[in-house]
């Protein structure tokens, strides 16, 4: 087992190196001179030449690549062109709404999807099952920003129960800030419950057909116990994977949802950076988000190892 | 292998037996027809502004109302649908091509498998919208660049499917027989291996068609996709959000259009999967 963990760690490192390379390439394929872009239209050609020299853009691409890799490896993501602050600092400041939005929507998605998925599998083919599947399909087809706008207009503005947008004032306390995340989390949670629901249902269907379920039933065990103890325990194992994968979808969804609800998170940061051609910020965000995803995947594998006694390496 | 797959005629029969699939094919046909015939069937011109009729609610002349410049929403919806469908078809095709090449190479050549699979893993570590907006930022916001960016985002999914199928098919007797007969490697790849996994690729491409339409709408909504002058369903929703309280038809129509298209594609995709390979129907 330690050998397996070591190999997984090594694999993770290789994937991260490729991620960094991809990010390096994406930022370099941008047309135009980055120095001229930073300086704006008023700069003289002389300014541009000096800045290119300072940024190391005149060095051979391979040298730039290695200095990029060593810089990232030392934990330095560079400075934002627009804010003129280290990117790690900006990401830290912007992380709160994104982290809690993702977390709350994951909780909402799981608490909608898993019970419905279990019951739909248990009553396979029933009206409940068919409606659940149809709704899941619909949820996957609706653009989340559109749902967001509708909720904003008809739920928040219509009832006045929730704040319509924003993250509270500059002196809003933690509770007020979290209160602003409820509606966005509901939207993102509903949209992302679809995949977990379909997966839970399929996983439960697989398990419910197994011999030990028949054994448990023939022993006269109550249905409740059969489904919730015997079946669910085993069905949950593959569900862990899909919950891990949903995290990546949630981050994508958060980018859009933050824009709808005007939340000052990492999604808004990156969209702003794209509009301002602030390449170091785009680069830094991509690295951190992809890095998080790789780590979550690793953790999911480790959880697998811990909860499924059949998995041995 | 190919003996177990239904023929085209029977495939069509299985498909249309399901009423939901039939309805969805009909919906898609309407959208495609409208996109192709946009010039003929549109009641107005997409750029024609009628200042007197700004934000007019739906009536006999403006079936779906007008926008903030007095342009006909229905007309713009039809023209925007053209862009969305082009992006969807473009991404489904281009990402399949890229994914097939990557997946075949990774699955067939053992030495390439390790690096290629790590590369696919790395590409899938980026959340799709985030990778797409970064690529569009770097490439520029033309329709082609959006298609290219989204194809790069979705190609790894096809590549994974193709790689997995290649690993299985590569070991089958008919591939060995082809080798023994002296068939060239690329012929084996294309005519023996690729031909036997057309169905899973088509199914996956149908889903990618839907994802690409949703992603394009998301990009346009964020203002980082196709240039805002080109009407797309996403830009229409983005423009309409300021007027949501007084002219909600501006965002309802494009939103419903996206949802209908994406939903139909998914249902057709499910139907195709069940018809092409009944063994898969149990899966998610």
PDB file of C-alpha atoms in Angstrom, chain B residues 146-241:
ATOM      1  CA  UNK B 146     -14.364  29.570 -29.656  1.00  0.00           C
ATOM      2  CA  UNK B 147     -14.889  26.259 -31.498  1.00  0.00           C
ATOM      3  CA  UNK B 148     -11.165  25.528 -31.272  1.00  0.00           C
ATOM      4  CA  UNK B 149     -11.010  26.410 -27.572  1.00  0.00           C
ATOM      5  CA  UNK B 150     -14.041  24.281 -26.664  1.00  0.00           C
ATOM      6  CA  UNK B 151     -12.736  21.403 -28.800  1.00  0.00           C
ATOM      7  CA  UNK B 152      -9.475  21.465 -26.852  1.00  0.00           C
ATOM      8  CA  UNK B 153     -11.552  21.394 -23.653  1.00  0.00           C
ATOM      9  CA  UNK B 154     -13.699  18.410 -24.687  1.00  0.00           C
ATOM     10  CA  UNK B 155     -11.225  16.370 -26.784  1.00  0.00           C
ATOM     11  CA  UNK B 156      -9.758  14.601 -23.711  1.00  0.00           C
ATOM     12  CA  UNK B 157     -13.179  13.065 -22.975  1.00  0.00           C
ATOM     13  CA  UNK B 158     -13.331  11.499 -26.438  1.00  0.00           C
ATOM     14  CA  UNK B 159      -9.670  10.520 -26.115  1.00  0.00           C
ATOM     15  CA  UNK B 160     -10.414   8.593 -22.926  1.00  0.00           C
ATOM     16  CA  UNK B 161     -13.247   6.646 -24.528  1.00  0.00           C
ATOM     17  CA  UNK B 162     -11.200   5.919 -27.645  1.00  0.00           C
ATOM     18  CA  UNK B 163      -8.163   4.859 -25.635  1.00  0.00           C
ATOM     19  CA  UNK B 164     -10.193   2.461 -23.494  1.00  0.00           C
ATOM     20  CA  UNK B 165     -11.867   0.873 -26.544  1.00  0.00           C
ATOM     21  CA  UNK B 166      -8.553   0.662 -28.414  1.00  0.00           C
ATOM     22  CA  UNK B 167      -6.946  -1.206 -25.522  1.00  0.00           C
ATOM     23  CA  UNK B 168      -9.692  -3.845 -25.783  1.00  0.00           C
ATOM     24  CA  UNK B 169      -9.967  -4.098 -29.564  1.00  0.00           C
ATOM     25  CA  UNK B 170      -6.198  -4.154 -30.077  1.00  0.00           C
ATOM     26  CA  UNK B 171      -6.057  -7.581 -28.401  1.00  0.00           C
ATOM     27  CA  UNK B 172      -8.820  -9.167 -30.495  1.00  0.00           C
ATOM     28  CA  UNK B 173      -8.126 -11.929 -32.979  1.00  0.00           C
ATOM     29  CA  UNK B 174      -9.047 -10.000 -36.111  1.00  0.00           C
ATOM     30  CA  UNK B 175      -6.439  -7.351 -35.352  1.00  0.00           C
ATOM     31  CA  UNK B 176      -3.841 -10.054 -34.908  1.00  0.00           C
ATOM     32  CA  UNK B 177      -4.990 -11.597 -38.196  1.00  0.00           C
ATOM     33  CA  UNK B 178      -4.612  -8.260 -39.944  1.00  0.00           C
ATOM     34  CA  UNK B 179      -1.101  -7.951 -38.534  1.00  0.00           C
ATOM     35  CA  UNK B 180      -0.245 -11.419 -39.745  1.00  0.00           C
ATOM     36  CA  UNK B 181      -1.530 -10.577 -43.212  1.00  0.00           C
ATOM     37  CA  UNK B 182       0.904  -7.692 -43.324  1.00  0.00           C
ATOM     38  CA  UNK B 183      -1.704  -4.904 -43.136  1.00  0.00           C
ATOM     39  CA  UNK B 184      -0.058  -1.544 -42.490  1.00  0.00           C
ATOM     40  CA  UNK B 185      -0.374  -0.082 -38.994  1.00  0.00           C
ATOM     41  CA  UNK B 186      -2.425   2.944 -40.007  1.00  0.00           C
ATOM     42  CA  UNK B 187      -4.818   0.723 -41.970  1.00  0.00           C
ATOM     43  CA  UNK B 188      -5.305  -1.416 -38.877  1.00  0.00           C
ATOM     44  CA  UNK B 189      -5.863   1.701 -36.808  1.00  0.00           C
ATOM     45  CA  UNK B 190      -8.442   3.197 -39.125  1.00  0.00           C
ATOM     46  CA  UNK B 191     -10.210   0.258 -40.754  1.00  0.00           C
ATOM     47  CA  UNK B 192     -10.014  -2.339 -38.014  1.00  0.00           C
ATOM     48  CA  UNK B 193      -9.913  -0.490 -34.725  1.00  0.00           C
ATOM     49  CA  UNK B 194     -11.577   2.874 -35.331  1.00  0.00           C
ATOM     50  CA  UNK B 195     -14.382   1.316 -37.350  1.00  0.00           C
ATOM     51  CA  UNK B 196     -15.360  -0.808 -34.409  1.00  0.00           C
ATOM     52  CA  UNK B 197     -15.804   2.046 -32.004  1.00  0.00           C
ATOM     53  CA  UNK B 198     -17.817   4.439 -34.086  1.00  0.00           C
ATOM     54  CA  UNK B 199     -20.895   4.040 -31.884  1.00  0.00           C
ATOM     55  CA  UNK B 200     -19.409   5.126 -28.545  1.00  0.00           C
ATOM     56  CA  UNK B 201     -17.754   8.060 -30.302  1.00  0.00           C
ATOM     57  CA  UNK B 202     -21.043   9.184 -31.857  1.00  0.00           C
ATOM     58  CA  UNK B 203     -22.823   8.929 -28.521  1.00  0.00           C
ATOM     59  CA  UNK B 204     -20.116  10.939 -26.777  1.00  0.00           C
ATOM     60  CA  UNK B 205     -20.076  13.515 -29.583  1.00  0.00           C
ATOM     61  CA  UNK B 206     -23.823  14.042 -29.174  1.00  0.00           C
ATOM     62  CA  UNK B 207     -23.328  14.872 -25.504  1.00  0.00           C
ATOM     63  CA  UNK B 208     -20.387  17.138 -26.337  1.00  0.00           C
ATOM     64  CA  UNK B 209     -22.645  18.921 -28.835  1.00  0.00           C
ATOM     65  CA  UNK B 210     -24.947  19.767 -25.909  1.00  0.00           C
ATOM     66  CA  UNK B 211     -22.113  20.708 -23.514  1.00  0.00           C
ATOM     67  CA  UNK B 212     -20.533  22.918 -26.177  1.00  0.00           C
ATOM     68  CA  UNK B 213     -23.774  24.817 -26.743  1.00  0.00           C
ATOM     69  CA  UNK B 214     -24.158  25.378 -23.009  1.00  0.00           C
ATOM     70  CA  UNK B 215     -20.502  26.367 -22.629  1.00  0.00           C
ATOM     71  CA  UNK B 216     -20.651  28.775 -25.563  1.00  0.00           C
ATOM     72  CA  UNK B 217     -23.716  30.409 -24.029  1.00  0.00           C
ATOM     73  CA  UNK B 218     -21.826  30.676 -20.736  1.00  0.00           C
ATOM     74  CA  UNK B 219     -18.809  32.266 -22.411  1.00  0.00           C
ATOM     75  CA  UNK B 220     -20.976  34.743 -24.299  1.00  0.00           C
ATOM     76  CA  UNK B 221     -22.877  35.523 -21.114  1.00  0.00           C
ATOM     77  CA  UNK B 222     -19.601  36.288 -19.340  1.00  0.00           C
ATOM     78  CA  UNK B 223     -18.639  38.550 -22.226  1.00  0.00           C
ATOM     79  CA  UNK B 224     -15.517  36.525 -22.970  1.00  0.00           C
ATOM     80  CA  UNK B 225     -16.781  34.450 -25.897  1.00  0.00           C
ATOM     81  CA  UNK B 226     -17.730  35.302 -29.436  1.00  0.00           C
ATOM     82  CA  UNK B 227     -17.622  39.057 -30.170  1.00  0.00           C
ATOM     83  CA  UNK B 228     -20.707  40.688 -28.626  1.00  0.00           C
ATOM     84  CA  UNK B 229     -21.837  42.072 -32.025  1.00  0.00           C
ATOM     85  CA  UNK B 230     -22.698  38.557 -33.183  1.00  0.00           C
ATOM     86  CA  UNK B 231     -26.047  37.562 -31.680  1.00  0.00           C
ATOM     87  CA  UNK B 232     -25.776  34.336 -29.700  1.00  0.00           C
ATOM     88  CA  UNK B 233     -28.188  32.988 -27.105  1.00  0.00           C
ATOM     89  CA  UNK B 234     -25.660  33.796 -24.386  1.00  0.00           C
ATOM     90  CA  UNK B 235     -25.142  37.422 -25.463  1.00  0.00           C
ATOM     91  CA  UNK B 236     -28.924  37.861 -25.724  1.00  0.00           C
ATOM     92  CA  UNK B 237     -29.350  36.731 -22.117  1.00  0.00           C
ATOM     93  CA  UNK B 238     -26.466  38.932 -21.034  1.00  0.00           C
ATOM     94  CA  UNK B 239     -28.050  41.961 -22.729  1.00  0.00           C
ATOM     95  CA  UNK B 240     -31.458  41.116 -21.293  1.00  0.00           C
ATOM     96  CA  UNK B 241     -30.381  40.844 -17.673  1.00  0.00           C
TER      97      UNK B 241
END
